[in-house]
Short mmCIF file of C-alpha atoms and ligand atoms in Angstrom, two decimals:
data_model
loop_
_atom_site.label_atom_id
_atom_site.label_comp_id
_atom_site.label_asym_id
_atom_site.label_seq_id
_atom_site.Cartn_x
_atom_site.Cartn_y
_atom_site.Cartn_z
CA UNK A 164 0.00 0.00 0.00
CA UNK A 165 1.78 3.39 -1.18
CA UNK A 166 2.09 5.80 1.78
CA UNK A 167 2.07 2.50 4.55
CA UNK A 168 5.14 1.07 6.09
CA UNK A 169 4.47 -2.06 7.51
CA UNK A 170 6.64 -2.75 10.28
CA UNK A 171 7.04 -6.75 10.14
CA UNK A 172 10.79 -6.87 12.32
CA UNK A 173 10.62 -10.84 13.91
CA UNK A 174 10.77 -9.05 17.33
CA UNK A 175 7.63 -6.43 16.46
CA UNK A 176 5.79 -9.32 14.74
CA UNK A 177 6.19 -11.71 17.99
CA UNK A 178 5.28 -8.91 20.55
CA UNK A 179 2.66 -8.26 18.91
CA UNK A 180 1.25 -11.60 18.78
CA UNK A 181 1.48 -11.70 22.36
CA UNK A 182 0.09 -8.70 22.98
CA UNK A 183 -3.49 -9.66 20.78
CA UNK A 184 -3.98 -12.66 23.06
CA UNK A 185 -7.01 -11.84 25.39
CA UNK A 186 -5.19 -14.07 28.15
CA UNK A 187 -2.12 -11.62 28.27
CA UNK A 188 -2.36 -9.36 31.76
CA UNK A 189 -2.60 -5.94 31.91
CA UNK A 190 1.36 -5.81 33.10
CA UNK A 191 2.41 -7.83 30.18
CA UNK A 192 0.46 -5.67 27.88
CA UNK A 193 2.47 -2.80 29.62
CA UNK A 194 5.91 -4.10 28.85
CA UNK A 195 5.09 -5.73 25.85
CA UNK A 196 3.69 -2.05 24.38
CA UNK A 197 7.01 -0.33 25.95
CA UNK A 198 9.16 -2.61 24.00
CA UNK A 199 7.52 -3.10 21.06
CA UNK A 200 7.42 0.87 20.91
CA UNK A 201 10.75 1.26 21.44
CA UNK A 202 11.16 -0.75 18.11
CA UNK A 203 8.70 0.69 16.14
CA UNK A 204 10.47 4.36 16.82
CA UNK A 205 14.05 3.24 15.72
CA UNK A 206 11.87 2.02 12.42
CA UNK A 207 9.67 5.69 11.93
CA UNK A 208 13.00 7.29 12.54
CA UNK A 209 15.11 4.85 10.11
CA UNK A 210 15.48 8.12 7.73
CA UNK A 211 16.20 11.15 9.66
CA UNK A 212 18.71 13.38 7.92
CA UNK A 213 22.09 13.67 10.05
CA UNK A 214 25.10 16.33 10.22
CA UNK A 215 28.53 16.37 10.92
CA UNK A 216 29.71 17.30 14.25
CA UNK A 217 33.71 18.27 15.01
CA UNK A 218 34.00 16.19 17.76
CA UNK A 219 37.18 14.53 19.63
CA UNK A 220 37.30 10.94 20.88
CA UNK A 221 40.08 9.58 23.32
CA UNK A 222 42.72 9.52 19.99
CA UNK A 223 42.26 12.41 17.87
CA UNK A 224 39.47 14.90 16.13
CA UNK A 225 37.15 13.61 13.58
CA UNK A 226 33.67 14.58 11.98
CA UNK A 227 30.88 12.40 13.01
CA UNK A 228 27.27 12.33 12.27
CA UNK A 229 24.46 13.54 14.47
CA UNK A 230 20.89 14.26 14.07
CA UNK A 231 20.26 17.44 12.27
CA UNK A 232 17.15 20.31 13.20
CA UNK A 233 14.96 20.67 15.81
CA UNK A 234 14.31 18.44 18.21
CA UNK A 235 11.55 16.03 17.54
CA UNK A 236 8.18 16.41 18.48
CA UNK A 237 5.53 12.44 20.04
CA UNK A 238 2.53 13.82 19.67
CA UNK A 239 0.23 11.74 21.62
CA UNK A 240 -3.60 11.06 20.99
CA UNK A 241 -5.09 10.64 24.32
CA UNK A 242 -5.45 8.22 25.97
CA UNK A 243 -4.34 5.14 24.49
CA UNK A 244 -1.27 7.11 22.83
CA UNK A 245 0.85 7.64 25.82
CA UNK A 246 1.12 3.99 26.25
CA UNK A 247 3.40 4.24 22.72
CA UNK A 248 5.40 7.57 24.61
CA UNK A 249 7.56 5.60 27.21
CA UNK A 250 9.05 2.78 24.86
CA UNK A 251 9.79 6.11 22.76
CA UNK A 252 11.07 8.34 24.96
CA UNK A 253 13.61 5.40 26.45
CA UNK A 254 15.12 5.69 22.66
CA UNK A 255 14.94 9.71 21.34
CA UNK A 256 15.30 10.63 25.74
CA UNK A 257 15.29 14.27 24.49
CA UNK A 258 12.29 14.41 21.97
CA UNK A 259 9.67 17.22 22.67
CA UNK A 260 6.01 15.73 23.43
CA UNK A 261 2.44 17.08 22.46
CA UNK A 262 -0.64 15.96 23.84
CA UNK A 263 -4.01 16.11 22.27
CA UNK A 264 -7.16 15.06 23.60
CA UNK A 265 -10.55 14.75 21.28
CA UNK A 266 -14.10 13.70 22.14
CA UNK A 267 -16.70 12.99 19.39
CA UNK A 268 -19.86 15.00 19.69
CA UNK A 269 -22.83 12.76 19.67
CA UNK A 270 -24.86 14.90 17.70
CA UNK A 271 -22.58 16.38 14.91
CA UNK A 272 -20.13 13.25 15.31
CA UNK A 273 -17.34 16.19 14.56
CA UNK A 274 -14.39 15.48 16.72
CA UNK A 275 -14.28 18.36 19.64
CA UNK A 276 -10.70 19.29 21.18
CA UNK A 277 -10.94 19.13 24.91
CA UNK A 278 -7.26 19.33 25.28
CA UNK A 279 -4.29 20.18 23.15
CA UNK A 280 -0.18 21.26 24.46
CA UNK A 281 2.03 21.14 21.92
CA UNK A 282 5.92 23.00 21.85
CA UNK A 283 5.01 26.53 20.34
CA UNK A 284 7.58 25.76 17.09
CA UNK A 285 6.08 22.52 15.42
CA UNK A 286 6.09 24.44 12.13
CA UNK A 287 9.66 23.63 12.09
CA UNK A 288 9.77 19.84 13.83
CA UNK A 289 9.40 16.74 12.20
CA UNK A 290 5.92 15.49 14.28
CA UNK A 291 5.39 12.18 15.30
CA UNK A 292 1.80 11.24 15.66
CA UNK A 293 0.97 8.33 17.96
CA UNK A 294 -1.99 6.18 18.70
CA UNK A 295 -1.97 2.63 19.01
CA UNK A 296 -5.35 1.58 16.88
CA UNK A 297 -6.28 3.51 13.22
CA UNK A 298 -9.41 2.25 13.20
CA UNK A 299 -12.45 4.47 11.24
CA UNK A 300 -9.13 6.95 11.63
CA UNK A 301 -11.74 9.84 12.65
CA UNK A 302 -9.75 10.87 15.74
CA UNK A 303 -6.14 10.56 13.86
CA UNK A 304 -7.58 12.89 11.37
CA UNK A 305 -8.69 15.35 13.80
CA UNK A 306 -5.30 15.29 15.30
CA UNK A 307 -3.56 15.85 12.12
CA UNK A 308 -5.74 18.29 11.17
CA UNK A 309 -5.19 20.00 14.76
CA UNK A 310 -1.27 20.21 14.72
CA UNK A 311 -1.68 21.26 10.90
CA UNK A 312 -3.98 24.38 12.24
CA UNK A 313 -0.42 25.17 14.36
CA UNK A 314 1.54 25.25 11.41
CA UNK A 315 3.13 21.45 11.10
CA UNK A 316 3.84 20.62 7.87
CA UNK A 317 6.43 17.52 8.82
CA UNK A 318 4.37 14.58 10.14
CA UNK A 319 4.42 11.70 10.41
CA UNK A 320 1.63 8.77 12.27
CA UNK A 321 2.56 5.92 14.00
CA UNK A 322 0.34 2.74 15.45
CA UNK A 323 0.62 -0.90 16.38
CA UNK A 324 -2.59 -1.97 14.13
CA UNK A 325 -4.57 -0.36 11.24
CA UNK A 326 -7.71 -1.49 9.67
CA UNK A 327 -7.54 -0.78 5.59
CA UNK A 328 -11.17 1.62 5.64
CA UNK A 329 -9.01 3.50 8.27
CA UNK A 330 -6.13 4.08 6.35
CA UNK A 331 -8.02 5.04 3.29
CA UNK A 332 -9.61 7.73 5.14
CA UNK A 333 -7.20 8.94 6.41
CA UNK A 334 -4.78 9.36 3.45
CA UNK A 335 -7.75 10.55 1.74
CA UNK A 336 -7.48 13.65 4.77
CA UNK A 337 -3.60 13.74 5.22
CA UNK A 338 -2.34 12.32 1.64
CA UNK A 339 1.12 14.34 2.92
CA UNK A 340 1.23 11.86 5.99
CA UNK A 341 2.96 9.12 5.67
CA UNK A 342 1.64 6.06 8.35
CA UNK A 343 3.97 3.43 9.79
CA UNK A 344 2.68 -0.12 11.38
CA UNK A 345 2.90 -3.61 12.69
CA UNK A 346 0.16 -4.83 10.64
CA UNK A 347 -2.69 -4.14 8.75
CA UNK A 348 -5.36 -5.84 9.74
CA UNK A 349 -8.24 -7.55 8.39
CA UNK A 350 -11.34 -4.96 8.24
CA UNK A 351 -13.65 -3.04 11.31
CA UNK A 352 -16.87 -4.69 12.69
CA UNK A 353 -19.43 -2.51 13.42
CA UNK A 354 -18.49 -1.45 16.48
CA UNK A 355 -15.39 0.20 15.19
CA UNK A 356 -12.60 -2.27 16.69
CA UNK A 357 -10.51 -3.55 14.30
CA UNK A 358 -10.77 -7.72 13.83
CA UNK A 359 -9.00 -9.77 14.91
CA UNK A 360 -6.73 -6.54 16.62
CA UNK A 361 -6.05 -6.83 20.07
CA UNK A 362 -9.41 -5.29 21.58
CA UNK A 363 -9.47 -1.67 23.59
CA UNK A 364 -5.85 -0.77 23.46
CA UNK A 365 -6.50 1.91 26.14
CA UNK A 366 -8.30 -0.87 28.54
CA UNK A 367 -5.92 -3.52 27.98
CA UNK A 368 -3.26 -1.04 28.73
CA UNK A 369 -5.00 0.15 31.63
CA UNK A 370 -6.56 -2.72 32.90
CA UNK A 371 -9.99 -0.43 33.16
CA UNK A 372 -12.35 -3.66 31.79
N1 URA B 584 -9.63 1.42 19.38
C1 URA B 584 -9.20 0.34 20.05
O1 URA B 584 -8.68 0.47 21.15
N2 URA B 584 -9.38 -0.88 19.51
C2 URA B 584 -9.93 -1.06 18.30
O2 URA B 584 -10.04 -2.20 17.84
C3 URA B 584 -10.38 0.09 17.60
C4 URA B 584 -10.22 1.31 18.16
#
């Protein structure tokens, strides 16, 4: 699929097994998500442009590479996002990290900000947005569209498991955005979870069912 990067590392594609088994505990589900996170970043950061740095090791001066710009910017759809931050943060320690929270109005079904703090400069960051599930993709959309209003133009969207009538809608919104996963899976029921996915990322993480 143009625009996807499917994510299918043996370690990714074995956590992530784990991790859709219903018997799998809440603390598992934990670790499992910090780890497999932690892979996931070094793979939506496999590209990032670097610079050369005069430095001097123990035996003389060279030029070595380090990462060039701004620092980067998790921007995390609450609430099942922050579950992705920590495995993240462990690998880019100094990265910069937005939070945006978004109900959807019963009535209009338009997605309503309730929360939203974000570094003032994401106009010139590369943005990583993160949220676990891209199911109908209504609430990635919103986000995009959100950090977009604030003048980011670099972004990027990150999650474990997408269903193919999310993705379409969403690169139908955001055709600029490119989307990086473990797996795409095999359609929505009519709920809205993706099947067979792993259930309610944000309960499973948080043991609140
Ligand atoms: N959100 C989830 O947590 N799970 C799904 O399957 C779909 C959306």
């Amino acid at each position: 699929m143009d625009g996807v990067t499917v994510i299918n590392h043996p370690l990714v594609q074995h956590k992530l097994t784990i991790m859709r088994k219903k018997g799998t505990s809440t603390a598992g589900f934990r670790r499992l998500l910090r780890e497999i996170s932690t892979l996931l970043c070094y793979e939506v950061t496999r590209d990032l442009e670097l610079t050369m740095e005069h430095i001097e090791t123990p035996m003389m001066e060279i030029e070595a590479p380090v990462l060039e710009g701004k620092k980067l910017v998790f921007a995390s759809i609450l609430r099942a996002g922050n579950g992705l931050l920590e495995g993240m943060l462990d690998l880019v320690p100094s990265a910069r990290v937005a939070h945006i929270g978004l109900y959807r109005d019963h009535d209009t079904l338009e997605a309503i900000e309730y929360y939203f703090k974000a570094p003032e400069d994401v106009s010139s960051r590369l943005i990583i947005v993160v949220d676990p599930m891209l199911a109908t993709g209504n609430s990635s959309i919103a986000a995009v569209e959100k950090l977009k209003e604030r003048g980011a133009r670099n972004i990027r969207f990150l999650c474990l498991l997408a269903a193919p009538e999310g993705i379409r809608t969403f690169q139908t919104a955001h055709p600029d955005v490119p989307i990086y996963t473990a797996s795409i899976d095999s359609h929505l029921n009519e709920q809205g979870y993706i099947i067979p996915g792993l259930g309610d990322a944000g309960d499973r993480m948080y043991g609140t069912k």
